[in-house]
PDB file of C-alpha atoms in Angstrom:
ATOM      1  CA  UNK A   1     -13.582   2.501  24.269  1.00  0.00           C
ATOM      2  CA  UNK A   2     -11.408   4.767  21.924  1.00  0.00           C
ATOM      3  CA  UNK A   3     -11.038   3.988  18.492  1.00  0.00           C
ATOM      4  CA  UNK A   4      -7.192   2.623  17.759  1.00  0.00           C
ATOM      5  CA  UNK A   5      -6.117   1.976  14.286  1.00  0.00           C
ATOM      6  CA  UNK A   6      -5.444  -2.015  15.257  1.00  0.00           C
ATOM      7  CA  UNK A   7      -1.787  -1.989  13.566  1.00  0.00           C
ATOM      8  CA  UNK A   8      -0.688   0.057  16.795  1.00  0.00           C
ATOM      9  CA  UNK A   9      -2.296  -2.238  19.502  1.00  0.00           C
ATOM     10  CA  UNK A  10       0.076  -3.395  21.572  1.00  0.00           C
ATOM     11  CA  UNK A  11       0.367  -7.401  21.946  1.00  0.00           C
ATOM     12  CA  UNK A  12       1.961  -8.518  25.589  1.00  0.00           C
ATOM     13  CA  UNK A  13       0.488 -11.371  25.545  1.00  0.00           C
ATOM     14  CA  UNK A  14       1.223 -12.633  22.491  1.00  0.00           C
ATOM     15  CA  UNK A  15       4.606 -11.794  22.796  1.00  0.00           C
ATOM     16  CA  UNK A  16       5.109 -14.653  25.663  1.00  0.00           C
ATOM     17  CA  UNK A  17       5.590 -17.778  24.505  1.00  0.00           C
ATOM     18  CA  UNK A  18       4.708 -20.369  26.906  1.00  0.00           C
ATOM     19  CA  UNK A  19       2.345 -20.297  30.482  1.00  0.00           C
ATOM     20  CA  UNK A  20      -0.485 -18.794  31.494  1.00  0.00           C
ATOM     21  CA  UNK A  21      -0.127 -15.644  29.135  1.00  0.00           C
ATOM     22  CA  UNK A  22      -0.421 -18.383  26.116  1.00  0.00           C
ATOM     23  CA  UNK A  23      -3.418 -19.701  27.274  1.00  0.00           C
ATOM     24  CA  UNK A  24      -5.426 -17.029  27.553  1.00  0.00           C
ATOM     25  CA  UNK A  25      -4.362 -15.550  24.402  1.00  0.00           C
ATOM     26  CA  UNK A  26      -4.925 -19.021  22.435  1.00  0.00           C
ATOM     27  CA  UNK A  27      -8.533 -18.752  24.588  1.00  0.00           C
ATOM     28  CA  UNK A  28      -9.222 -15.116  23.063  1.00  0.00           C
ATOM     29  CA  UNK A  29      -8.352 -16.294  19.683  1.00  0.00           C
ATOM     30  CA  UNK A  30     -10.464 -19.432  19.746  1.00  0.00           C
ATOM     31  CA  UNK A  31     -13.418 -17.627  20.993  1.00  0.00           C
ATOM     32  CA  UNK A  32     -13.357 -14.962  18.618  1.00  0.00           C
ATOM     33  CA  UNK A  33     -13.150 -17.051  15.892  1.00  0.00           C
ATOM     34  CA  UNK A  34     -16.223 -18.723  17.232  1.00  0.00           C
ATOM     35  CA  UNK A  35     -18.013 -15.963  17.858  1.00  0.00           C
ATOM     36  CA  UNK A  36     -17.719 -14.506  14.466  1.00  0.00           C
ATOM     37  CA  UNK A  37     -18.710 -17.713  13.056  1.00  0.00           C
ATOM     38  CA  UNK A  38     -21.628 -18.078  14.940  1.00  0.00           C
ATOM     39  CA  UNK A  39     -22.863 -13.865  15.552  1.00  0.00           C
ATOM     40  CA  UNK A  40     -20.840 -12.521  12.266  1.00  0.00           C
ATOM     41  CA  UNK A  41     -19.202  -9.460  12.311  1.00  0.00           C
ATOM     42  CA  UNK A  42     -22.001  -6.773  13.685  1.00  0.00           C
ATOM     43  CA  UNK A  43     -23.105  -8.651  16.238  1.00  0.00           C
ATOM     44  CA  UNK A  44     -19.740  -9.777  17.594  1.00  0.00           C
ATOM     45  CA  UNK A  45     -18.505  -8.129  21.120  1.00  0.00           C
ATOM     46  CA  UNK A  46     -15.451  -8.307  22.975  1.00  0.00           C
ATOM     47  CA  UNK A  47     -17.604  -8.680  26.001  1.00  0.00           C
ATOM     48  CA  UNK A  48     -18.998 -11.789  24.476  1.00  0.00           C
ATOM     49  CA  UNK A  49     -15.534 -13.021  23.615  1.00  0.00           C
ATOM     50  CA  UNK A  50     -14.660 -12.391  26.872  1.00  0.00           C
ATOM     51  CA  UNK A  51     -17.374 -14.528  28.385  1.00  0.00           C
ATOM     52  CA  UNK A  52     -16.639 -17.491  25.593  1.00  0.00           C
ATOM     53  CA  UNK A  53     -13.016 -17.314  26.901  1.00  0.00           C
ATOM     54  CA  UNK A  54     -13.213 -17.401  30.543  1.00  0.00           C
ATOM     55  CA  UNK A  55     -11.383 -13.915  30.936  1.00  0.00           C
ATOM     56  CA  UNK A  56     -11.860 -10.122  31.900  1.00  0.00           C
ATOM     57  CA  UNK A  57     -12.702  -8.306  29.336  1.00  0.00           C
ATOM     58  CA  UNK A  58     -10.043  -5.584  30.742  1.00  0.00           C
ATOM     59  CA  UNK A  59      -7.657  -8.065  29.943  1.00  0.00           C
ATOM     60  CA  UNK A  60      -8.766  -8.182  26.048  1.00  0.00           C
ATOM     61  CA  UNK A  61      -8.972  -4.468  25.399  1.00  0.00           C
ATOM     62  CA  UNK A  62      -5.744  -4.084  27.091  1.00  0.00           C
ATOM     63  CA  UNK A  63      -4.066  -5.961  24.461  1.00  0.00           C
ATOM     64  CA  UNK A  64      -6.562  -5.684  21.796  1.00  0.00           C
ATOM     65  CA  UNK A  65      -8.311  -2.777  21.851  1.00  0.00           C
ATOM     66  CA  UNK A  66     -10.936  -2.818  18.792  1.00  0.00           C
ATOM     67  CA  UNK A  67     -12.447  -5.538  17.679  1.00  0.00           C
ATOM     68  CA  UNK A  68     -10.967  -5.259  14.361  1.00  0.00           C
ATOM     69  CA  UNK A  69      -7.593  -5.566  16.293  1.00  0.00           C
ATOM     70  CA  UNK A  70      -8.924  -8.721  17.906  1.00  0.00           C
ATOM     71  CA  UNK A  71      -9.715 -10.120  14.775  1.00  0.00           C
ATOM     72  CA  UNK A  72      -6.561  -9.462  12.935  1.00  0.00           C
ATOM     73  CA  UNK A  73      -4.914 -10.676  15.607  1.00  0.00           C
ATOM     74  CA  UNK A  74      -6.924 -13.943  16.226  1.00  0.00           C
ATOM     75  CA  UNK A  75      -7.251 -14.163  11.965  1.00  0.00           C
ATOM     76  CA  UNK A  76      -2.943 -13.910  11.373  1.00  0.00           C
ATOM     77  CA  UNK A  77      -2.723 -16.617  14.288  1.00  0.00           C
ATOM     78  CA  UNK A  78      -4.776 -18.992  12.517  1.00  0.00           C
ATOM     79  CA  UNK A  79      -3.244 -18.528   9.178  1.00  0.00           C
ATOM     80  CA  UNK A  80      -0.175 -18.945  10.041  1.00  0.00           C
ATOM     81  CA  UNK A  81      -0.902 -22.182  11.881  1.00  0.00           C
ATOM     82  CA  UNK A  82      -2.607 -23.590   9.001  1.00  0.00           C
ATOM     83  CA  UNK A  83      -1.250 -22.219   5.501  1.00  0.00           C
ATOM     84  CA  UNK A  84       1.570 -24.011   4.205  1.00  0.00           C
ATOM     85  CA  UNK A  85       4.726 -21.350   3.625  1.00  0.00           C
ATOM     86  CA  UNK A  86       7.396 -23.966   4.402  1.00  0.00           C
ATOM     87  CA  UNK A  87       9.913 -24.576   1.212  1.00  0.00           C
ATOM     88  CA  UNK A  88      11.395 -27.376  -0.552  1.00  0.00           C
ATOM     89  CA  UNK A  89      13.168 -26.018  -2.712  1.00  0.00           C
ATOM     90  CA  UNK A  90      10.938 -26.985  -5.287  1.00  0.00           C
ATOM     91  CA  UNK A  91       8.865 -24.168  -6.380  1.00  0.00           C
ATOM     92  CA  UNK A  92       5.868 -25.990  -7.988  1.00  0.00           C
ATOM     93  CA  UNK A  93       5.589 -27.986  -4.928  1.00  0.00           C
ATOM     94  CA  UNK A  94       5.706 -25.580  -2.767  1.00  0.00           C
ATOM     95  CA  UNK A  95       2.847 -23.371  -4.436  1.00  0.00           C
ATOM     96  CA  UNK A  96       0.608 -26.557  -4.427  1.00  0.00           C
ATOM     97  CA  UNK A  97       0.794 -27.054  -0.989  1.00  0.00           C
ATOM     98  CA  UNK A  98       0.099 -23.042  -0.049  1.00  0.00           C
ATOM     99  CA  UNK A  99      -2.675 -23.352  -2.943  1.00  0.00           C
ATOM    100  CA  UNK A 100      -3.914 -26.023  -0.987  1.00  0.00           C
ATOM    101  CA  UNK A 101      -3.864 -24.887   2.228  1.00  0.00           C
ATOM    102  CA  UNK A 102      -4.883 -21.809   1.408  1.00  0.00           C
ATOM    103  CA  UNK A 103      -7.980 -23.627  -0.182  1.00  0.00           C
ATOM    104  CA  UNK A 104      -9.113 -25.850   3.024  1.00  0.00           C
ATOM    105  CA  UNK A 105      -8.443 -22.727   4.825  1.00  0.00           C
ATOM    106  CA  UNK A 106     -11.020 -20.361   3.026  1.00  0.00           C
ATOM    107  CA  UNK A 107     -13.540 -22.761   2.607  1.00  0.00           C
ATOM    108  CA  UNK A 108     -13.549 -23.769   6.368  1.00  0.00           C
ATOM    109  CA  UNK A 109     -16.306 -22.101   8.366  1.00  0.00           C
ATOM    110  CA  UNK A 110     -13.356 -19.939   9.926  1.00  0.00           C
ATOM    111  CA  UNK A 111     -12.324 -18.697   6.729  1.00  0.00           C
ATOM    112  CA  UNK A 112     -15.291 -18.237   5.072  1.00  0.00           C
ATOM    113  CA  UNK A 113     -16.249 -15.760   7.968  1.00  0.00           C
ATOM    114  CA  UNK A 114     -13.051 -13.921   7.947  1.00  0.00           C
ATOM    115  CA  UNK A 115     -13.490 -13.225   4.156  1.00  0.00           C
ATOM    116  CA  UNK A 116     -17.181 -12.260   4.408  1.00  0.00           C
ATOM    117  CA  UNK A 117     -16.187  -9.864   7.451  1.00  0.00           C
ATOM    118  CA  UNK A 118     -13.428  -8.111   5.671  1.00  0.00           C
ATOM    119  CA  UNK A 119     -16.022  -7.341   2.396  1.00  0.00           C
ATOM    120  CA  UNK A 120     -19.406  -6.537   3.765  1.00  0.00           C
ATOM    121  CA  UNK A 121     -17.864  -4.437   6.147  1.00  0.00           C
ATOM    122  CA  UNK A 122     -15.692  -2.852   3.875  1.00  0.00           C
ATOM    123  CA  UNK A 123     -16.927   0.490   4.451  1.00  0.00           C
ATOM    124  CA  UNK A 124     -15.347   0.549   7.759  1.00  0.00           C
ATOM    125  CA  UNK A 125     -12.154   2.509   8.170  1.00  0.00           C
ATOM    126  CA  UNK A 126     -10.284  -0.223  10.638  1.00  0.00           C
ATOM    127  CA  UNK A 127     -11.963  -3.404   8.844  1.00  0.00           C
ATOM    128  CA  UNK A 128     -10.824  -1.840   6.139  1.00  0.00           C
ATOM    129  CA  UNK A 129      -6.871  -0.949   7.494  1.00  0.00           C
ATOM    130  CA  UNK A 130      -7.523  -4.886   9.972  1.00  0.00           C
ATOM    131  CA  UNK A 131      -7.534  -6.108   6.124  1.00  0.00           C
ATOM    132  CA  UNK A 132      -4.659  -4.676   4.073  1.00  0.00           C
ATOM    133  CA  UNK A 133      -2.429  -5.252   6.898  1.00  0.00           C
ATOM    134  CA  UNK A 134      -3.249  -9.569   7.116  1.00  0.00           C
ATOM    135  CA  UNK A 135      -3.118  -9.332   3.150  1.00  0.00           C
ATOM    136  CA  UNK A 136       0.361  -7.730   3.482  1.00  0.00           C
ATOM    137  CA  UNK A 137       1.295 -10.223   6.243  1.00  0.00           C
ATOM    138  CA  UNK A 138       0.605 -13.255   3.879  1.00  0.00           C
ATOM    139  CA  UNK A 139       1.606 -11.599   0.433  1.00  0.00           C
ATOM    140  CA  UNK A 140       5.162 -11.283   2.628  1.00  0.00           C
ATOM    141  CA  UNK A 141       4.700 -14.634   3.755  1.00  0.00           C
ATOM    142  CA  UNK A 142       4.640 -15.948  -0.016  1.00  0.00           C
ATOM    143  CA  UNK A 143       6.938 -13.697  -1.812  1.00  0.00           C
ATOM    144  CA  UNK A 144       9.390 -15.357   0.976  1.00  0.00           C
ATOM    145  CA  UNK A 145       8.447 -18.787  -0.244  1.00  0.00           C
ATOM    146  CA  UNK A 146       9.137 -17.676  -3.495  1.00  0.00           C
ATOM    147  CA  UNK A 147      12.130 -16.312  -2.907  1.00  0.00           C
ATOM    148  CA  UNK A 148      13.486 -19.400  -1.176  1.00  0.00           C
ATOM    149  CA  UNK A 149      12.261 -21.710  -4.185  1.00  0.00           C
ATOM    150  CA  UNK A 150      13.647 -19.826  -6.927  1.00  0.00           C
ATOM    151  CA  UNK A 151      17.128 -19.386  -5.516  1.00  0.00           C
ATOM    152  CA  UNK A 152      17.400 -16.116  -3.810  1.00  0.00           C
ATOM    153  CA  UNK A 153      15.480 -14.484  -0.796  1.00  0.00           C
ATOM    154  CA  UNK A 154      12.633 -12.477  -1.606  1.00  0.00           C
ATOM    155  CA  UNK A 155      14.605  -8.800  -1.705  1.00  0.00           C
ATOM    156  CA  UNK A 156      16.097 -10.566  -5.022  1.00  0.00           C
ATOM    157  CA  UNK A 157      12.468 -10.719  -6.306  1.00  0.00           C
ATOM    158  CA  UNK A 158      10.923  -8.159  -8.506  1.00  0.00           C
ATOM    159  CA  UNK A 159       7.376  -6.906  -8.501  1.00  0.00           C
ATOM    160  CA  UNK A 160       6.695  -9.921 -10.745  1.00  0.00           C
ATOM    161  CA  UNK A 161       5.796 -11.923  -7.599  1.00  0.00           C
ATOM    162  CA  UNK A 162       3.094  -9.971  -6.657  1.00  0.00           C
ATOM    163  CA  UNK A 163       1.890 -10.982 -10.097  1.00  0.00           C
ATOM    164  CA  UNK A 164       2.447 -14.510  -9.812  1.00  0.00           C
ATOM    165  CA  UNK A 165       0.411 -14.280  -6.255  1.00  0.00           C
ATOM    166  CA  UNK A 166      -2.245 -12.846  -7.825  1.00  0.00           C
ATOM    167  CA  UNK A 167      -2.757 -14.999 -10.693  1.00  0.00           C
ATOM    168  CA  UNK A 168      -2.624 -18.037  -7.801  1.00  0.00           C
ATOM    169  CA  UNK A 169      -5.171 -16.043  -5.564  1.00  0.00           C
ATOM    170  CA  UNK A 170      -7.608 -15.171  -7.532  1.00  0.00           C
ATOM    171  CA  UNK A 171      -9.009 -18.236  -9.316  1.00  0.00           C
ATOM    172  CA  UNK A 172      -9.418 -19.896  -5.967  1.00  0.00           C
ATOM    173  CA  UNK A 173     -11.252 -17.508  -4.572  1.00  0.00           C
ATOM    174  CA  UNK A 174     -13.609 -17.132  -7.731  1.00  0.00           C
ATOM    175  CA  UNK A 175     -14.420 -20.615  -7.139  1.00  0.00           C
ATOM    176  CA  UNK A 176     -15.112 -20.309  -2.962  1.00  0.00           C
ATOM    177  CA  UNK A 177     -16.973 -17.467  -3.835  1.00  0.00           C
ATOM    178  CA  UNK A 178     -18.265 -17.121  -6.535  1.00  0.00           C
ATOM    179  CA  UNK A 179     -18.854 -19.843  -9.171  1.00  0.00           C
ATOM    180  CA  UNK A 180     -18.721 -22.653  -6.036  1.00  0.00           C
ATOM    181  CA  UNK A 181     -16.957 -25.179  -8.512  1.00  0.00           C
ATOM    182  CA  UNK A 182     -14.864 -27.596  -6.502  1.00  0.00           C
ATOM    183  CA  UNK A 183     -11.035 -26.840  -5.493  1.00  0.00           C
ATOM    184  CA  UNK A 184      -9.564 -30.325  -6.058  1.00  0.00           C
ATOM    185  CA  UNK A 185      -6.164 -31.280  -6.791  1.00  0.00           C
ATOM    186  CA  UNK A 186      -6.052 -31.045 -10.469  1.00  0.00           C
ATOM    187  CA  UNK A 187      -7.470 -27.429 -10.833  1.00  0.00           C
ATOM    188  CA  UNK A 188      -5.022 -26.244  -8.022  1.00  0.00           C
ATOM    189  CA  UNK A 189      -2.057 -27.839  -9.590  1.00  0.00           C
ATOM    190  CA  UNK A 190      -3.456 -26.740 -13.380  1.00  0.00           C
ATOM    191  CA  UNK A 191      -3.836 -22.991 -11.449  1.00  0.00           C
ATOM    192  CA  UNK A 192      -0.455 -23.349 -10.139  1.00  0.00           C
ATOM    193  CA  UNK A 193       0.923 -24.173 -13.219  1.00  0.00           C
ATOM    194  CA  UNK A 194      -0.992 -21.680 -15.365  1.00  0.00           C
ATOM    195  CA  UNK A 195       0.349 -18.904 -12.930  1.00  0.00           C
ATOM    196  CA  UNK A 196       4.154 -20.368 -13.601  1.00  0.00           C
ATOM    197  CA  UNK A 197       3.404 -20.534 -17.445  1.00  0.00           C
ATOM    198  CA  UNK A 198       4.330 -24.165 -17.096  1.00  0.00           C
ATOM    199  CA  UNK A 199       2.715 -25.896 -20.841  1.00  0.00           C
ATOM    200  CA  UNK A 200       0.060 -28.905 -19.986  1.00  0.00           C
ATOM    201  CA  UNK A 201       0.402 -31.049 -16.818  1.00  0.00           C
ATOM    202  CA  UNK A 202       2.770 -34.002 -18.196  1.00  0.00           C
ATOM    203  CA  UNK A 203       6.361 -34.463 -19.409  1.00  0.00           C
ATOM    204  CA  UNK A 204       9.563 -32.901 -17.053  1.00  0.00           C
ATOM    205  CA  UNK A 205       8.923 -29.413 -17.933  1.00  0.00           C
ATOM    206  CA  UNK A 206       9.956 -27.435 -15.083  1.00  0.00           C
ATOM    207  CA  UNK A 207       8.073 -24.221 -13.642  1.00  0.00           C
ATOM    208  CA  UNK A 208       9.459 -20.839 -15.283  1.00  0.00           C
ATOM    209  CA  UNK A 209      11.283 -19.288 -11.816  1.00  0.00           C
ATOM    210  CA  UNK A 210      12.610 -16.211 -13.441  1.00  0.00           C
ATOM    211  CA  UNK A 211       9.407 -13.940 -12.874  1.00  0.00           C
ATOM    212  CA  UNK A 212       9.987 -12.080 -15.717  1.00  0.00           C
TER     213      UNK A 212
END
């Protein structure tokens, strides 16, 4: 098949929202999930994601052309099923519960494959391009959070947030990958708190919301 960059694929099917068009796109997405669990990257195939999923594999490069597309596509679903970007209003909350979820999600089998695709394949051109686009997709989806919690939407915000993402990011995934410590409760909520420059973890000090 031709090489597509897989930001241009086009998506019918997951542009329907209910019938037979949704199940076969939540089958293509749970299969080649699976499949990169179980084969990794290399050794993954649309043709065996289209056997896993009970469809023509016409019908997958028609809407996903590379398999890098595929797995964007299939990687943004689940992320956006499973990390927490709903607000409260209450900004320290909120980033525990995306910490969180963001946690459970990289240490799950699913997530832990995603990440491992997306660096030893690095070298690749559209693993490469598959992985600054999701990154963009949930940096977007948190600066929006942000936004929301500190009183204005996320246009308002300065480059500060990316910041503040970063400094939430990056100790979690030191610990998945890295130094394997655990990612409990109180080192997410110290992290969170660290990133907001909020002092120790009692009194009613609130988290610092002006970026600056």
């Amino acid at each position: 098949m031709p090489s597509r960059s897989p930001t241009a694929t086009r998506e019918p099917i997951a542009k329907r929202p209910g019938g037979r068009s949704a199940r076969v796109r939540r089958a293509v997405f749970d299969a080649t999930l699976a499949r990169l669990v179980s084969d990794g990257y290399q050794a993954l195939t649309i043709e065996s994601v289209a056997v896993a999923a009970g469809v023509n594999r016409t019908t997958i490069y028609r809407n996903w052309p590379t398999k890098a597309g595929l797995i964007l596509a299939a990687a943004k679903d689940r992320s956006e099923a499973l990390i927490s970007t709903k607000g409260s209003g209450d900004l320290e909350r909120d980033l525990v519960a995306l910490l969180t979820s963001v946690a459970e999600y990289v240490t799950s089998p699913i997530g832990r494959a995603l990440v491992i695709a997306s660096l030893s394949e690095a070298d690749d051109p559209e693993v490469r391009e598959a992985r600054e686009d999701f990154w963009r997709h949930r940096f977007q989806a948190a600066r929006d959070l942000i936004g929301a919690a500190a009183g204005g939407g996320s246009s308002s915000l300065d480059a500060g947030v990316d910041g503040l993402i970063e400094r939430l990011i990056a100790p979690l995934f030191l610990r998945a990958f890295i130094t394997g410590a655990p990612l409990d409760g109180p080192f997410i909520r110290d992290t969170v708190r660290a990133a907001l420059r909020v002092p120790g973890s009692g009194g009613e000090t609130k988290p610092d919301t002006t970026m600056g």
